[in-house]
Each structure stands twice: as C-alpha cells, then as structure tokens.
XYZ file of C-alpha atoms in Angstrom:
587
model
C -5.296 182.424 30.549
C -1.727 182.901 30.810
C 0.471 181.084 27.835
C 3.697 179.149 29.279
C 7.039 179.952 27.786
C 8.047 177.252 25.175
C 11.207 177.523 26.988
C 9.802 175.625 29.830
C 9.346 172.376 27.833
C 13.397 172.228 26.457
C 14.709 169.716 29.482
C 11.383 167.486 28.769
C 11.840 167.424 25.251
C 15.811 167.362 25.153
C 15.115 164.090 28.027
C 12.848 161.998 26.212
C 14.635 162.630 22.776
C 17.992 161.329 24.403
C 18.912 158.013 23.367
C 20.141 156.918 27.233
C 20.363 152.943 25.939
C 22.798 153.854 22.945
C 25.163 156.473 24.854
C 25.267 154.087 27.871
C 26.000 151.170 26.350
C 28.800 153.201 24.259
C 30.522 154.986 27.366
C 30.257 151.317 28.993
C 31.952 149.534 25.947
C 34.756 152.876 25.801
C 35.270 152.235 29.253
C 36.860 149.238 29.140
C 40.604 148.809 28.943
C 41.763 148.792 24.909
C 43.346 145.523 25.552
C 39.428 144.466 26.344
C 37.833 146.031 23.571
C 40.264 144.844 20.966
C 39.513 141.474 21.976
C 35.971 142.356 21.369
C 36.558 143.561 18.162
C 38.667 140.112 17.400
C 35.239 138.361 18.360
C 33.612 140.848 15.886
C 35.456 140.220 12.814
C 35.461 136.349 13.218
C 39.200 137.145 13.080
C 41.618 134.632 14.339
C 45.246 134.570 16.047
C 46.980 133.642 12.610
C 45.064 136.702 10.948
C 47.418 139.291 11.004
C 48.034 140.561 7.119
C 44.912 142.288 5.372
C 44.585 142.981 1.683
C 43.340 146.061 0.862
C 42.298 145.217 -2.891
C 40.409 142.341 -1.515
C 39.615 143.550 2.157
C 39.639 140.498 3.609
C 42.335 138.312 5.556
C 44.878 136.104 4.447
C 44.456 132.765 6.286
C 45.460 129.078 5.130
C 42.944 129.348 2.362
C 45.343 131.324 0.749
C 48.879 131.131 -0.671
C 51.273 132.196 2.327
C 51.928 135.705 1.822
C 56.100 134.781 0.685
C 54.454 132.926 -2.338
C 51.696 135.568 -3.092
C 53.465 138.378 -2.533
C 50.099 140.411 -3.232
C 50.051 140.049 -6.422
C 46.845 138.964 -8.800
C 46.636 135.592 -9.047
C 46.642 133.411 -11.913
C 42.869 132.641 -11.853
C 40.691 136.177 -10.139
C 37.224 135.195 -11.060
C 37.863 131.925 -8.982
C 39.313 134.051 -6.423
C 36.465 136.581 -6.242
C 33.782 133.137 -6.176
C 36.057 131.777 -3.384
C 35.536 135.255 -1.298
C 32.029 135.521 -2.142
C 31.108 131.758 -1.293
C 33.259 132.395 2.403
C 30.666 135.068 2.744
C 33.808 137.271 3.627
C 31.636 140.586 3.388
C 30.019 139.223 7.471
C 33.201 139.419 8.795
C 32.768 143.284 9.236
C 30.606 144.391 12.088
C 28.716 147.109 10.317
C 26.483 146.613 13.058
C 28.757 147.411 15.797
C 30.172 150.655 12.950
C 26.492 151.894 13.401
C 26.397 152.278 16.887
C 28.195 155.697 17.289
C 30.736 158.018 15.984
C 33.056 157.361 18.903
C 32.632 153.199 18.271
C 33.213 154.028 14.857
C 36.391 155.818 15.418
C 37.812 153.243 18.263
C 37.049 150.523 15.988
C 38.690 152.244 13.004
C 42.157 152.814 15.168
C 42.143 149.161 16.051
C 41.692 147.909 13.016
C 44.193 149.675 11.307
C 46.868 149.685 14.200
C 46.756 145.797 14.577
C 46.966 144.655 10.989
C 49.234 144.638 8.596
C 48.378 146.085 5.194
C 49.202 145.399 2.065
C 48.064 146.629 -2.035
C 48.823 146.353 -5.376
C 48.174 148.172 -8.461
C 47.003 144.594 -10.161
C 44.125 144.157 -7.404
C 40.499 145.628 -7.642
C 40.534 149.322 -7.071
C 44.453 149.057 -7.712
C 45.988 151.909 -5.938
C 42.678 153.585 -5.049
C 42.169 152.141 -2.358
C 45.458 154.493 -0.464
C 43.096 156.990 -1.456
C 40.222 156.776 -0.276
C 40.849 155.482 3.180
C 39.994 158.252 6.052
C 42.957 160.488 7.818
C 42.464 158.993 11.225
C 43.210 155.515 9.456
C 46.296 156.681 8.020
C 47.455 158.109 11.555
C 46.524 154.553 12.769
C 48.496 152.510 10.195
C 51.860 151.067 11.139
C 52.962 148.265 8.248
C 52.215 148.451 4.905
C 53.839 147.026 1.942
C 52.795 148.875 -1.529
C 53.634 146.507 -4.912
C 54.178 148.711 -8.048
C 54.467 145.429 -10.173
C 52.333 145.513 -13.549
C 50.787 142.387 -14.195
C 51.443 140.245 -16.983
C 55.152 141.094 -16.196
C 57.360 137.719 -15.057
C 59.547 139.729 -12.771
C 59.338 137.884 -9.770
C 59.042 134.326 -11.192
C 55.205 134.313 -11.461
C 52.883 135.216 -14.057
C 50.388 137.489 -13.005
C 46.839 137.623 -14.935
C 44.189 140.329 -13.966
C 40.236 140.033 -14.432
C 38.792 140.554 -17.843
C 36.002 140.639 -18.587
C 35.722 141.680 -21.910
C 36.651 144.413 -24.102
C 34.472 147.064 -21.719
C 35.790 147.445 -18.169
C 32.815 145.965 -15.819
C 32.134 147.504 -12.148
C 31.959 145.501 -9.008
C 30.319 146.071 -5.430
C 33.183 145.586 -3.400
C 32.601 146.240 0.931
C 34.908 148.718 1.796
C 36.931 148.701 4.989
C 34.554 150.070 7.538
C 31.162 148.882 6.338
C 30.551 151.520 3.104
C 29.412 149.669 -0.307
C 31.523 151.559 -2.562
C 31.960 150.780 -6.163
C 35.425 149.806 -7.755
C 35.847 149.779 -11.478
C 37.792 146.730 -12.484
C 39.717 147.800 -15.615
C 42.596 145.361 -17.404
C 45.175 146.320 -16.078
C 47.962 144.247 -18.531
C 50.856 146.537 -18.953
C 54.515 146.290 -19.561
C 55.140 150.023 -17.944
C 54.454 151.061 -14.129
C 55.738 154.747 -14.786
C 51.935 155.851 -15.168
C 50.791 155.193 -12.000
C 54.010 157.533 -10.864
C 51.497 160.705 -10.758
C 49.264 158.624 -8.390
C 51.795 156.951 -6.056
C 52.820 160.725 -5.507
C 49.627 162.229 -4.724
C 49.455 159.128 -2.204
C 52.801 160.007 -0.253
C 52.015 163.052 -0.471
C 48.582 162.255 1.721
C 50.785 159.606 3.603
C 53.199 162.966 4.418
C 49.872 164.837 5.777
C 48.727 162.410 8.416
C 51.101 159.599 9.084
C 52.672 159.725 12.709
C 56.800 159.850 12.764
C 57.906 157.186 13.701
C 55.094 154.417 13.724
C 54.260 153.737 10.057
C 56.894 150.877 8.499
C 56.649 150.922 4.640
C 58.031 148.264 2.121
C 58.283 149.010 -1.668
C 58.333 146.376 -4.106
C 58.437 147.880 -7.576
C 59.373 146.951 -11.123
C 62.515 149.415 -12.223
C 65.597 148.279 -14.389
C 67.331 151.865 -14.251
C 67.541 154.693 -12.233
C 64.991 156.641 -14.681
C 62.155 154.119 -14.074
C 62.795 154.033 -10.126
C 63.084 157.593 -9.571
C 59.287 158.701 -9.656
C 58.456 156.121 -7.176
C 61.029 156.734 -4.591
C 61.635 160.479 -4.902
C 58.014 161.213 -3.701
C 59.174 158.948 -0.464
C 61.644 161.874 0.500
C 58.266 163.750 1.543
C 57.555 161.521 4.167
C 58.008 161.960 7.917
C 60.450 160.270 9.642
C 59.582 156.510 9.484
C 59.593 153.247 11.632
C 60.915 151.015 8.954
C 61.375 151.766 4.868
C 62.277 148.893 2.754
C 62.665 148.991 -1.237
C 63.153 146.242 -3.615
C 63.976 147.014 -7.229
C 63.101 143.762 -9.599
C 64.245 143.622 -13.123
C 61.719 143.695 -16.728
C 64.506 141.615 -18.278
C 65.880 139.360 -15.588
C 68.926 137.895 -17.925
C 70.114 141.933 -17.706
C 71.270 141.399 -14.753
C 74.324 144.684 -15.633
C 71.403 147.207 -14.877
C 70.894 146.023 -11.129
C 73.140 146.664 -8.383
C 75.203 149.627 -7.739
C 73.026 152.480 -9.361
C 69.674 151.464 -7.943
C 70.597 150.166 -4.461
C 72.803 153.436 -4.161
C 69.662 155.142 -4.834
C 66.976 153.083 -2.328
C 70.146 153.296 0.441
C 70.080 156.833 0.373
C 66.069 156.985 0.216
C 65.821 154.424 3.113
C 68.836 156.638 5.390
C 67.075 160.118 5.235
C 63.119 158.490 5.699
C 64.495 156.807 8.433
C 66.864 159.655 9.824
C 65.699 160.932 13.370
C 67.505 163.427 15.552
C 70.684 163.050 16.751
C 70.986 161.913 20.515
C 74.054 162.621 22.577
C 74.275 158.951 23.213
C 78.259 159.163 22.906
C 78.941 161.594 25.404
C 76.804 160.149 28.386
C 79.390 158.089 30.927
C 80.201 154.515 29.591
C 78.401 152.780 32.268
C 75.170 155.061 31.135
C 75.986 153.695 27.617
C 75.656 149.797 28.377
C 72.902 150.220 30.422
C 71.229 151.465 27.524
C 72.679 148.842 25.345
C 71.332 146.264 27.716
C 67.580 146.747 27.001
C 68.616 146.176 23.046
C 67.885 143.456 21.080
C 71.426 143.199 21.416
C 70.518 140.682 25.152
C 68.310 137.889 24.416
C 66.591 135.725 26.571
C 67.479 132.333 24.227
C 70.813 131.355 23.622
C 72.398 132.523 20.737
C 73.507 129.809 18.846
C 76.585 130.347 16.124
C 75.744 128.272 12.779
C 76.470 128.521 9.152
C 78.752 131.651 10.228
C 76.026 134.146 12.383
C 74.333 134.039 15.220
C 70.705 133.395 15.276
C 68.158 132.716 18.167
C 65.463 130.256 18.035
C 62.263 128.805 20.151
C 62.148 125.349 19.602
C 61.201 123.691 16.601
C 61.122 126.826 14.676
C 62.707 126.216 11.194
C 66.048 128.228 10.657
C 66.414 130.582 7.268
C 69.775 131.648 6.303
C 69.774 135.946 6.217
C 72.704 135.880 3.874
C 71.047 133.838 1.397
C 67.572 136.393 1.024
C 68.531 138.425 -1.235
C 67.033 139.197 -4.642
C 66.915 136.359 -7.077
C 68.757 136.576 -11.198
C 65.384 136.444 -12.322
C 63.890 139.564 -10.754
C 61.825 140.596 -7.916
C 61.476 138.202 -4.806
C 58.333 137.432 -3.316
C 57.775 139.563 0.094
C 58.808 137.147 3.075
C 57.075 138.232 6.088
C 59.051 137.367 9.304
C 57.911 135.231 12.059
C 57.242 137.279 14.070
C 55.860 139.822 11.942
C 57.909 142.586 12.303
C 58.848 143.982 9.201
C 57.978 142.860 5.293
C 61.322 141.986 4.758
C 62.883 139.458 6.587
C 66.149 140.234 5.816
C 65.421 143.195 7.666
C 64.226 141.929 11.118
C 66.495 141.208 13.976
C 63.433 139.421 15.855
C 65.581 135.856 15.292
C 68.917 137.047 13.891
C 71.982 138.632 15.318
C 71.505 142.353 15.588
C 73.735 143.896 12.573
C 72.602 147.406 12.906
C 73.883 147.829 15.802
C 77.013 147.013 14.793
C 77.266 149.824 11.824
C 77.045 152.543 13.179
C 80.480 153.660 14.227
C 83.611 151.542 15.966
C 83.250 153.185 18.852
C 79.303 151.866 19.217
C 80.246 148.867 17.281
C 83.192 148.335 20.460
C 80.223 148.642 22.923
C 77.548 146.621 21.303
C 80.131 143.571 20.980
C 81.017 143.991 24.732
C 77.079 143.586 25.676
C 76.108 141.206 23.059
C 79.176 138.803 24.518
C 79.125 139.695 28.011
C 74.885 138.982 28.518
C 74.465 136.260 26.339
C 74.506 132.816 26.564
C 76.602 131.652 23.098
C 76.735 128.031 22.005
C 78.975 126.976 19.550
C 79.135 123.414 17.658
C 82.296 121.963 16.887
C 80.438 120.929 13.474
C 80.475 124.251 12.976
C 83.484 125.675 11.583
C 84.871 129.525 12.182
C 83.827 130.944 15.421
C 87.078 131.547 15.915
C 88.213 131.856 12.612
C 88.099 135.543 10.546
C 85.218 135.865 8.932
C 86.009 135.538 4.942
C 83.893 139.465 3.173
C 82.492 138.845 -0.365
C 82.581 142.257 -2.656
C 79.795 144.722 -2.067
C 78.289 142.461 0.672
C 78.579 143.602 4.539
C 80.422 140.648 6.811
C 76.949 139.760 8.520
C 77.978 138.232 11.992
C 81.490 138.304 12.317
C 83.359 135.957 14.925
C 84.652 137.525 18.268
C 87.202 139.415 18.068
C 90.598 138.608 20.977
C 89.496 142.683 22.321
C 85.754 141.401 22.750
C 86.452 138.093 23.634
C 87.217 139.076 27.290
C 83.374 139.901 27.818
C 82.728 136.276 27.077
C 81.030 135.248 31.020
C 78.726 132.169 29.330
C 79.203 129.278 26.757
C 78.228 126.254 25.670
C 80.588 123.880 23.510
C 78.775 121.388 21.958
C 81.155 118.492 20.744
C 80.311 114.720 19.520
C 82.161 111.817 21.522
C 83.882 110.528 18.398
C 85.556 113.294 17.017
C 89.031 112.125 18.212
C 88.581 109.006 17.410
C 88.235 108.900 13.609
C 92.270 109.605 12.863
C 92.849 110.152 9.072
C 96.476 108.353 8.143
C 96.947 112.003 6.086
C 95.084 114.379 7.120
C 94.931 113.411 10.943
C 92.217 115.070 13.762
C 89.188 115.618 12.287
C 87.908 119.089 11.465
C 86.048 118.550 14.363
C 88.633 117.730 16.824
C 90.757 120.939 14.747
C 88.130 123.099 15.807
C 87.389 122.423 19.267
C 91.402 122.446 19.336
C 91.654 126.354 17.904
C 88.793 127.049 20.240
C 90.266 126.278 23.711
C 93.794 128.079 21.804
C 91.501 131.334 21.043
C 89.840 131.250 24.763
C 93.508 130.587 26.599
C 94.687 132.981 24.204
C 92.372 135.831 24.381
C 89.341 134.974 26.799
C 88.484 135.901 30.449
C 88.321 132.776 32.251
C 88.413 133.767 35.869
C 84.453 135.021 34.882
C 83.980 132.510 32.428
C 81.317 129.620 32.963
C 82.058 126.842 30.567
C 78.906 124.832 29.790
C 80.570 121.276 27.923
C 78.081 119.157 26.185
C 79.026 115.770 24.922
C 76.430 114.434 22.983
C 75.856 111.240 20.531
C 77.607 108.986 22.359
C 76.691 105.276 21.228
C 76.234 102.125 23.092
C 79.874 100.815 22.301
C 81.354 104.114 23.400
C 79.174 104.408 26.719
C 80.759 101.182 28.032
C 84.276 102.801 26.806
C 83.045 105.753 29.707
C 81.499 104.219 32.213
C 84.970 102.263 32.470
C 86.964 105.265 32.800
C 84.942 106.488 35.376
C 84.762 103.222 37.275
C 88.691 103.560 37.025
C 88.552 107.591 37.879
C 85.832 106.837 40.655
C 88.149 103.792 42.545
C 91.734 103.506 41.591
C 92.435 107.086 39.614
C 96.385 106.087 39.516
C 95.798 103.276 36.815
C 94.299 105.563 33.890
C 95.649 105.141 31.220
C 96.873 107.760 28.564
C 96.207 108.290 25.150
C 92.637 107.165 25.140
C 90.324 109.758 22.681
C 88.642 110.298 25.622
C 91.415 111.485 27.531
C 92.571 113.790 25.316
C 88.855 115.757 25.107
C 89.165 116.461 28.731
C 92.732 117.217 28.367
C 91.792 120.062 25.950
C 89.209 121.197 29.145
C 92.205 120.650 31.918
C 94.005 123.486 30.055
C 91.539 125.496 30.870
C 90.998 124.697 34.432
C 94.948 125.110 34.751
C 94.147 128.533 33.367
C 91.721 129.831 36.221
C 88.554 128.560 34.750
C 85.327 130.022 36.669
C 82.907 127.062 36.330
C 82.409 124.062 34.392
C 79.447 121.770 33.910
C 79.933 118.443 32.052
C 76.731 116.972 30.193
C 76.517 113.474 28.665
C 73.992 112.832 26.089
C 73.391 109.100 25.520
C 72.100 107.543 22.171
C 69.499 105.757 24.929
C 67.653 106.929 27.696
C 69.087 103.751 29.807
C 69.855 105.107 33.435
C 73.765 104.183 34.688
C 73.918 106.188 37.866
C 73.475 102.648 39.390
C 77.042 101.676 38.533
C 78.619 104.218 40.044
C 80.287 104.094 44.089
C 78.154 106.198 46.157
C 75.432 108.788 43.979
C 78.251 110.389 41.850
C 76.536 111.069 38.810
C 79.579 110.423 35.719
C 79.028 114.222 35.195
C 80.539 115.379 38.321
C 82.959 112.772 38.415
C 84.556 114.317 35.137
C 84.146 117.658 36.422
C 86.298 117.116 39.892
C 88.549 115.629 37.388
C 88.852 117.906 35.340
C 88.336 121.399 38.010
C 90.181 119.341 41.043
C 88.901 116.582 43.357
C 87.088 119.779 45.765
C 85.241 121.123 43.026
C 81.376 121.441 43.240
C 79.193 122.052 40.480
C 75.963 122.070 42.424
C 76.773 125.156 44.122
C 77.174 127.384 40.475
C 73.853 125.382 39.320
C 71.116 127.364 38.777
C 68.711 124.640 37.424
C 68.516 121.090 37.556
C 70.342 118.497 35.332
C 68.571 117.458 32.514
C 67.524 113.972 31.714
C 70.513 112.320 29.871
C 69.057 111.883 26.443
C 70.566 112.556 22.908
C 69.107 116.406 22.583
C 71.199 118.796 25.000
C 68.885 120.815 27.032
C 66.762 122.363 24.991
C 65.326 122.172 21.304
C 66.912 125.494 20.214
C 69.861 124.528 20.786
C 70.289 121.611 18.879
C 69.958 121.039 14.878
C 70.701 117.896 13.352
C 73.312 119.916 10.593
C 75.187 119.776 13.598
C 76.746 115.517 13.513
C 79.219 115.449 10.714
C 82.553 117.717 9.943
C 79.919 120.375 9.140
C-alpha cells in the first residue's frame, strides 16, 4: 500500500489551525477609518471628553476628582496612601482594555499609537516608579508621544508654594503592583524619596533624552521642564542632555528657586541658559520665506494664527480672542512667582503646558520677533483680516506702549505705518462719557480716549476701506428719552437741533470721519431695557439708521454693507466675547 506524502496534509492542517474569527474580526476593526477606531478606543477606556492629561506615575486620568492640573502640577500630594485608596476604590485598573490588548499584535500596536498620540503626559520623580516609568515605555510609544511635561522637583522641597510628602512606609522601602500602561502587571518599588538635591537623578534624566533622541519624531513631541535649580551648576545636567534631542514641536523650561527669598540667583544667568536650550531644540531649517514675491508672503501669513475667526478684542494693553463666557487670564502677569516654581497651567485649549506659551487665545507674539521686515508683514495681516474692537474704558490703543526692563512689549498698539491696513473696527463707547464734565480736569478719560482715537484714525488710518462698527451701549432710561428726542427732532424738523448737547458732540467726533471719506458705518444702541421704541419713530426708521444718514449723509444706506442682521437692542453688544464688564468705568 502506497504511503501519502505528509506534504499533502499542510493546506488541511495550516486551514483548520487558522484562527479565521480573530484575524477577521481584526482586519474588520483596522479597517475602519482612525477617526472610528479612536472613538472605539474612547468607549474602551471609559474615557471621557474632559480626559485629556494622563499621569504616568499613577496611569490613570486626571478628571474632577482631582486637583486641576494648575494646582497639582504633578507633584505628590500631601496625603498618597489616601490617594492610592481613592484609585484603588475607583477600580481605575478596568479602565484599560487588556481584553481588547489581547486580541492581536496589530490591535495592540493601533491601540498603543492612539493612546499615546491623544493624551497628554505627564511624570515626576516624587510619583511611584519616579522617573522609571520614561524608561520602560516601548519605542513605538515614544514615536507616538506628542506633550509631555517632566517635573524634576524633589519632594519635601517648598519651591512652588506647596509641600510635597511622598509614601512611607517605614524604614524598608515596600513594593507595589501597579498596572502598567498597556495591560502588563509590573512591579514598582516605592522608595522615600525626601531629598533636598535633584542633581542625582541627572545620570537618569540623561539616559532618558538620550532614548527620547533615538525614537522621538522631529517635530511632533512638545516637552515642558519644570525643575528645581538656583544656579547655572544645578540646571546644567538637566538641560544640556536636551541639546541631544531632535528638532522639537514645543520646549518649555521653568527654573524654580530652593531658597525663594534669593531671589539675586534667578533671572539673567538661568533664563539666558533655557533661551538658548529652547532656540536650538526648536531650530528647524531655514526656508526662503523672504525671498518669495510679497503677495506669496501674505498669503502665507493669512493661514497663521495671525487671522482669527473671533474678534480680537484690545484690553488691559494686548489683544486677546475669546468664545463666550470663557474667563480672560492676563499673559503678562504668568510669570514665575518670588517664592519659586509655578504650578504648570495647562491652556484651554490644551496646546502647550505653559500657557504663557500658547497663542490659541492670545495675540500671536512670535510672529512678531522674528525680524522687522516679518514683523512689517505680520502687522499688515493681523490689522488688515481682523475684526479689532476697542473700548473706550480701555486706555492706550493708540497710545505707545510703555517696555518694562528685561520684559518684551507683549502686544504693542498700531503703529501710523500699520494703521492703514485697518479695513474693520468696532468702538465700543458708554452714552455718558461726555456728560460727566470735571470743573478741573474736564472730558473724562473716556471721552479723552475716544477723542485721540478718531485723531490717530484721521491722522494715520485708511478710511476710504475702513468699516466703522460704533457701539453705544449702557444707555439708561433717563438718557433714552434724552435720544429718542433728538431723533424725533432729526427724523421731522432737522433745522431746530440744537448744539452742544453730549450727544451731539459723540457723533460730531464720527462726522469727522465721514467728512474724511469714511467707507461704512453702522450705529448700535444698547438699551439698559429690552423695551422696543421703533414704534415712535415716522415711518420704520429704526434710531440706528437715522443717526447713520446723519452722520454718513441723508442717501446713505447701511443695509446694503450689512452682512447680518441687527441684533436685538439689549445692554450686551453682539456677542458675549466681546463684551466684559471691566469695560463701564474710566478703566
């Protein structure tokens, strides 16, 4: 009897040993888009909208059972065996799908870039696994990784305002099953880490930069430094290594004090030493930008975040733009406390670790440092595509902006040679400002200001392409019967106005300009009261357009420049973002 070749039985044995349910359902999940499967993922983790930053000591998010991450800052917290309870209680080690990990390599891997491209990381030495945890993470997460924010604070140490306690548990250092970040039970030793000096974790943080170097991306990863130095000795071994790098996203350093009242040893030394750090990590190669045409140049410029689509509002002395309701923070006032190391603020739109450093709501100053002749362009796009509003509470848009010593002029006021890009903006002004006369002093600073404005636009400004957006807002009961008069009077018998009236000499101010070749005007009242008064008017003249025809000429038509309707007549002009309540008062 003839023997068949074992050969014969390879395709029945290689079918039925094929797992066809597990590679079908993994091509079928890899073939969905990657906006699709990181949704699924989302659904996975249990892992909500607001659950963006990740701590890596922890592994777990930070979510409103935590301190926000601008008052933790990472670092351990006063009380860590309550902390560690609180995680194991939440059951926090379910919200990683080792399941879904187990499926296949290739799920593994597409879960893995995911996780680590959508977060935003952060670690301390005073955490469990301190620094360890940098190391032991895989390459292709490092490739993935694009924020993280490193803390080289010891605990113990009062540098930023807190006191920071680690675990101890004793005089022997105790171990801990701790879930690492894809699904692995790893163990972490937990050792007491008090310690006045961060210099010996210096031969670490350079073995870790020096894996960073090997498999980060250029360009993608952002990094932020927070680290305990008070001279240029102490800061050196943790930002030399950083020259190793590739070419980064973002690089941000903060140097906090061990003494804060030595406040001598801060400053020139140690910011001269992150600048130059931060300028070659972030250094790419040169682009010919200068030498394409000009009209190349601000077509470029256009797709900035030098154009917004919100107005840009001028307050406090910059320009910021806001959605509405969002609380405002002051740029020029973030910097680095007298008593050390501030906590890392996160922006709003997380962006960046510092928020200093994000131009997501603030005027774009980068832009405007790199050289005059960019600087020239960049305030010729910023002023020609934007919409600026400007308060008459709010002193100096037309005013030179007042440097402090070793502190960059953030925001400066338009200059006359940029000023002639100006094509839209809004002058927000309050109905009494020419009324209150002091018996010394005069105008208000108000009534000053809206003054030196129209000056600086007749003076310097483009009005033939200018559209002039003038809001009048809190006007009171009293003083709406004072208008609706002098409309009634403008409406039927224009020959008996009288002079001299406060009112009268606002719209003066805005006849100057119409003498001057003014483009367009619109004219919006803002009541104290929602109470509808078209219904005194002759005709359906709305006391808008009767200003504006008297102000432009008696054929003038706003309706035709309009590109959306009127608003409702209420106290708040147009739109939330626009409006702050800083804004009544001299400012």
């Amino acid at each position: 009897m003839r023997q068949p070749r074992i050969t014969a039985f390879f395709s029945q044995v290689e079918k039925r040993s094929s797992p066809h349910n597990v590679s079908s359902d993994t091509h079928r999940l890899l073939a969905l888009p990657s906006s699709i499967r990181r949704k699924i993922y989302r659904e996975a983790t249990a892992r909500s909208d607001d659950d963006l930053y990740m701590d890596l000591n922890y592994w777990t998010y930070l979510d409103d059972e935590f301190p926000e991450p601008s008052e933790a800052d990472f670092d351990a917290r006063e009380d860590e065996s309550a902390m560690f309870s609180w995680l194991v209680n939440a059951n926090w080690q379910s919200r990683v799908p080792i399941g879904l990990l187990q499926t296949s390599r290739a799920i593994y891997e597409d879960f893995e870039n995911a996780l680590y491209s959508e977060y935003y990381f952060g670690v301390s030495i005073c955490g469990p696994g301190g620094l360890d945890v940098l190391e032991t993470i895989s390459p292709g997460a490092i490739k993935a990784l694009r924020f993280l924010t490193v803390r080289l604070v010891p605990c113990g140490s009062a540098v930023d305002g807190t006191t920071c306690q680690c675990l101890n548990f004793g005089s022997e250092p105790r171990s801990r099953e701790r879930l690492s970040a894809l699904g692995k039970l790893e163990l972490f030793l937990d050792v007491h880490r008090h310690c006045e000096d961060v210099t010996k974790f210096s031969p670490q943080w350079e073995r870790i930069c020096h894996r960073l170097g090997e498999h980060v991306k250029p360009g993608r990863l952002s990094l932020y430094l927070i680290c305990q130095a008070d001279s240029i000795e102490r800061a050196r071994p943790f930002v030399e290594p950083l020259r190793g790098l590739p070419t980064l996203k973002d690089l941000g350093i903060r140097f906090g004090e061990k003494d804060p009242n030595q406040q001598s040893l801060r400053c020139a030394e140690l910011d001269g030493l992150a600048k130059a750090i931060v300028l070659q990590a972030k250094k790419h190669d040169s682009f010919p930008f200068q030498d394409l045409p000009v009209e190349i140049q601000l077509r470029i410029l256009k797709h900035t975040p030098l154009v917004s689509s919100l107005k840009m509002t001028f307050q406090g002395g910059r320009y910021s733009r806001r959605q509405a309701g969002e609380p405002e923070f002051d740029i020029a006032e973030e910097d680095r406390r007298d008593d050390g190391i501030r906590a890392t603020e996160i922006c709003r739109k997380w962006h960046v670790g510092f928020r200093e450093r994000c131009c997501c709501d603030q005027f774009p100053l980068s832009f405007f440092l790199v050289s005059k002749h960019f600087r020239h362009l960049a305030m010729g796009v910023f002023y020609s595509e934007n919409r600026i509003v400007v308060a008459c509470s709010n002193l100096g848009w037309c005013a030179s902006p007042r440097s402090r010593p070793g502190r960059v002029v953030v925001n400066p006021s338009p200059t006359p040679d940029v000023l002639s890009n100006l094509r839209k903006l809004s002058l927000v002004c309050e109905a009494d400002m020419f009324s209150l006369v002091h018996p010394v002093v005069g105008l208000t600073s108000r009534a000053r200001h809206f003054i030196s404005v129209v000056d600086f636009l007749l003076a310097h400004g483009n009005l033939p392409r200018l559209t002039l957006e003038f809001i009048l807002c809190d006007i009171r009961r009293l003083e709406r019967r004072v208008i609706l008069s002098l409309v009634e009077v403008l409406v039927s018998q224009p020959e008996k106005l009288e002079p001299g009236g406060h009112y009268n000499q606002i719209f003066d101010q805005l006849k100057r300009l119409a003498a001057a070749g003014l483009k367009t005007l619109f004219v919006y009242l803002y009541w104290n009261s929602g109470d509808r008064i078209d219904d005194v008017l002759i005709e359906s003249d709305t006391p808008e357009k009767v200003f504006e025809r008297w102000i432009m000429g008696n054929d003038y038509d706003s309706s035709k420049w309009a590109t959306e309707q009127r608003p409702p007549r209420t106290m708040r002009p147009l739109c939330d973002d626009l409006w702050e309540d800083s804004w009544y008062g001299d400012g």
